[in-house]
CSV table of C-alpha atoms in Angstrom, one decimal:
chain,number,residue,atom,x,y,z
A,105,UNK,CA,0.0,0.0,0.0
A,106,UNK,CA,2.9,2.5,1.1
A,107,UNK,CA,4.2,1.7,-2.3
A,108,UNK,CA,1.7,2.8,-4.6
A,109,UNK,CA,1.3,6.2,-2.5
A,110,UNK,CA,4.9,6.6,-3.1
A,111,UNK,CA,4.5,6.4,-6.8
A,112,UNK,CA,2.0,8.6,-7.0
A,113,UNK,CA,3.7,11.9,-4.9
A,114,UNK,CA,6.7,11.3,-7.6
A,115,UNK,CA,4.1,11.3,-10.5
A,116,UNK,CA,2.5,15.0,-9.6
A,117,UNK,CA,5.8,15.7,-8.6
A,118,UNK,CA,6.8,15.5,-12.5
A,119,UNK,CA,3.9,16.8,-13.8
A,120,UNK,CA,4.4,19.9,-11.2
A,121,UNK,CA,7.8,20.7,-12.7
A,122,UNK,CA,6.7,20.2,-16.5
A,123,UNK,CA,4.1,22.8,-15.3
A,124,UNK,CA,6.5,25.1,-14.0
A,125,UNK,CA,8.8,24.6,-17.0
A,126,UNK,CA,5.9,25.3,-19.8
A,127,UNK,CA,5.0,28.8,-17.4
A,128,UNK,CA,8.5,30.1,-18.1
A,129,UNK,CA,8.3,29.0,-21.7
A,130,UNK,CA,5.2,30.7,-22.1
A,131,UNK,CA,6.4,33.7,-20.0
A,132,UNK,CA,9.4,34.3,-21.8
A,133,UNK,CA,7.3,33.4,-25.5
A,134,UNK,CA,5.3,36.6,-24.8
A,135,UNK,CA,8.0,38.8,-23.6
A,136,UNK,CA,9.5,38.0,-26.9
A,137,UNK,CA,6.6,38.8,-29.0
A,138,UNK,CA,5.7,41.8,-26.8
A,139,UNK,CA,9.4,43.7,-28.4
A,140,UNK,CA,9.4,41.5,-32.0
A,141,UNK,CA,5.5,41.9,-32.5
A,142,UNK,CA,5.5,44.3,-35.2
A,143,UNK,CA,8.5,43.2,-37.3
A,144,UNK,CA,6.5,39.6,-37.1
A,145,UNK,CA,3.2,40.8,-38.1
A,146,UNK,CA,4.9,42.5,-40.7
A,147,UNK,CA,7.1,40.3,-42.1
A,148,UNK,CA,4.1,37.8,-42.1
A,149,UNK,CA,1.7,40.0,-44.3
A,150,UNK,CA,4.6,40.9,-46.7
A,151,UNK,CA,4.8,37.4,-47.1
A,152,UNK,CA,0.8,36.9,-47.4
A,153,UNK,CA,1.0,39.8,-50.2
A,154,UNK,CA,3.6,37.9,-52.2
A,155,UNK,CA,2.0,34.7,-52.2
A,156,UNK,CA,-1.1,36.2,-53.3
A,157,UNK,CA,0.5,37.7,-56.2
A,158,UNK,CA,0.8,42.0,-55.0
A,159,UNK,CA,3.7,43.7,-54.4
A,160,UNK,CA,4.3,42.8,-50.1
A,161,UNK,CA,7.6,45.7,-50.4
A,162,UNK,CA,5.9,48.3,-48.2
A,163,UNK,CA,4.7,45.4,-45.7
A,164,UNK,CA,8.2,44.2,-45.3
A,165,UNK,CA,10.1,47.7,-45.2
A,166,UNK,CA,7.4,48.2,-42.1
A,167,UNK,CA,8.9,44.8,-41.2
A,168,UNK,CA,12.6,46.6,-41.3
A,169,UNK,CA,12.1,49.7,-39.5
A,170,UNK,CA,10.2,47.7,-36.6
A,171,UNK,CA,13.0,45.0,-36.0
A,172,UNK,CA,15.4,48.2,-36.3
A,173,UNK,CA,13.6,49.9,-33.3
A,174,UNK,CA,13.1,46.7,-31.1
A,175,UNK,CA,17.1,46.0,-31.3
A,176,UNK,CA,17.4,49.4,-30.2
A,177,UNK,CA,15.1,48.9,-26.9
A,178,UNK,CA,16.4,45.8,-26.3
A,179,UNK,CA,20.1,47.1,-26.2
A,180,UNK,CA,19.3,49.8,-23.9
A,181,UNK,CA,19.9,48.2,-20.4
A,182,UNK,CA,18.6,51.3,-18.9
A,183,UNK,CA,15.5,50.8,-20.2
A,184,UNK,CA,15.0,46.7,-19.9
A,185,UNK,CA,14.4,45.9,-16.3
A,186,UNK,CA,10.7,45.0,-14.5
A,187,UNK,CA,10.1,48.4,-13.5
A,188,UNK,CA,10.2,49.3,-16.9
A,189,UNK,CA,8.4,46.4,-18.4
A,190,UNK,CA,5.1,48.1,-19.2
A,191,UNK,CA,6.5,50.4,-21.5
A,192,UNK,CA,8.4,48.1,-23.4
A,193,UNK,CA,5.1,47.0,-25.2
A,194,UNK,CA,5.1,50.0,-27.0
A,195,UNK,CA,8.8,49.3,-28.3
A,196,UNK,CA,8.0,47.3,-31.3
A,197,UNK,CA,5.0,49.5,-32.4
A,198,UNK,CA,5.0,51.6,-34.9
């Protein structure tokens, strides 16, 4: 009996770490496409534009200009620390 208990605790005690694991995943996923948003959305309908046969230029110099501006934030350790992290969704906006 004290053997299948045993079992168990380790089994949510894997689980409870994969958990943990796929939060800071997910946290740090976000964070990412919080400061590369724009250059992505961009990038993505430049390609969309091609594909349907119109010219996707003007989409991906948006593209440009955004991934530019987001490098710059994220270089600036002044402004990249949690009492800043607010205003850094603004950073890859046009």
């Amino acid at each position: 009996m004290k053997r299948i208990a045993r079992t168990s605790k380790q089994h949510g005690q894997g689980m409870t770490e994969y958990i943990i694991i796929v939060a800071l995943i997910a946290v740090a996923a976000i964070a990412v496409y919080q400061l590369f948003g724009a250059t992505v959305r961009n990038q993505t309908a430049g390609v969309a534009m091609e594909v349907a046969g119109a010219n996707g230029q003007p989409a991906i110099d948006k593209a440009k200009a955004a991934a530019t501006k987001a490098a710059s934030v994220a270089s600036d350790a002044e402004k990249n620390s949690l009492s800043t992290y607010g205003n850094q969704a603004e950073a890859g906006k046009q």
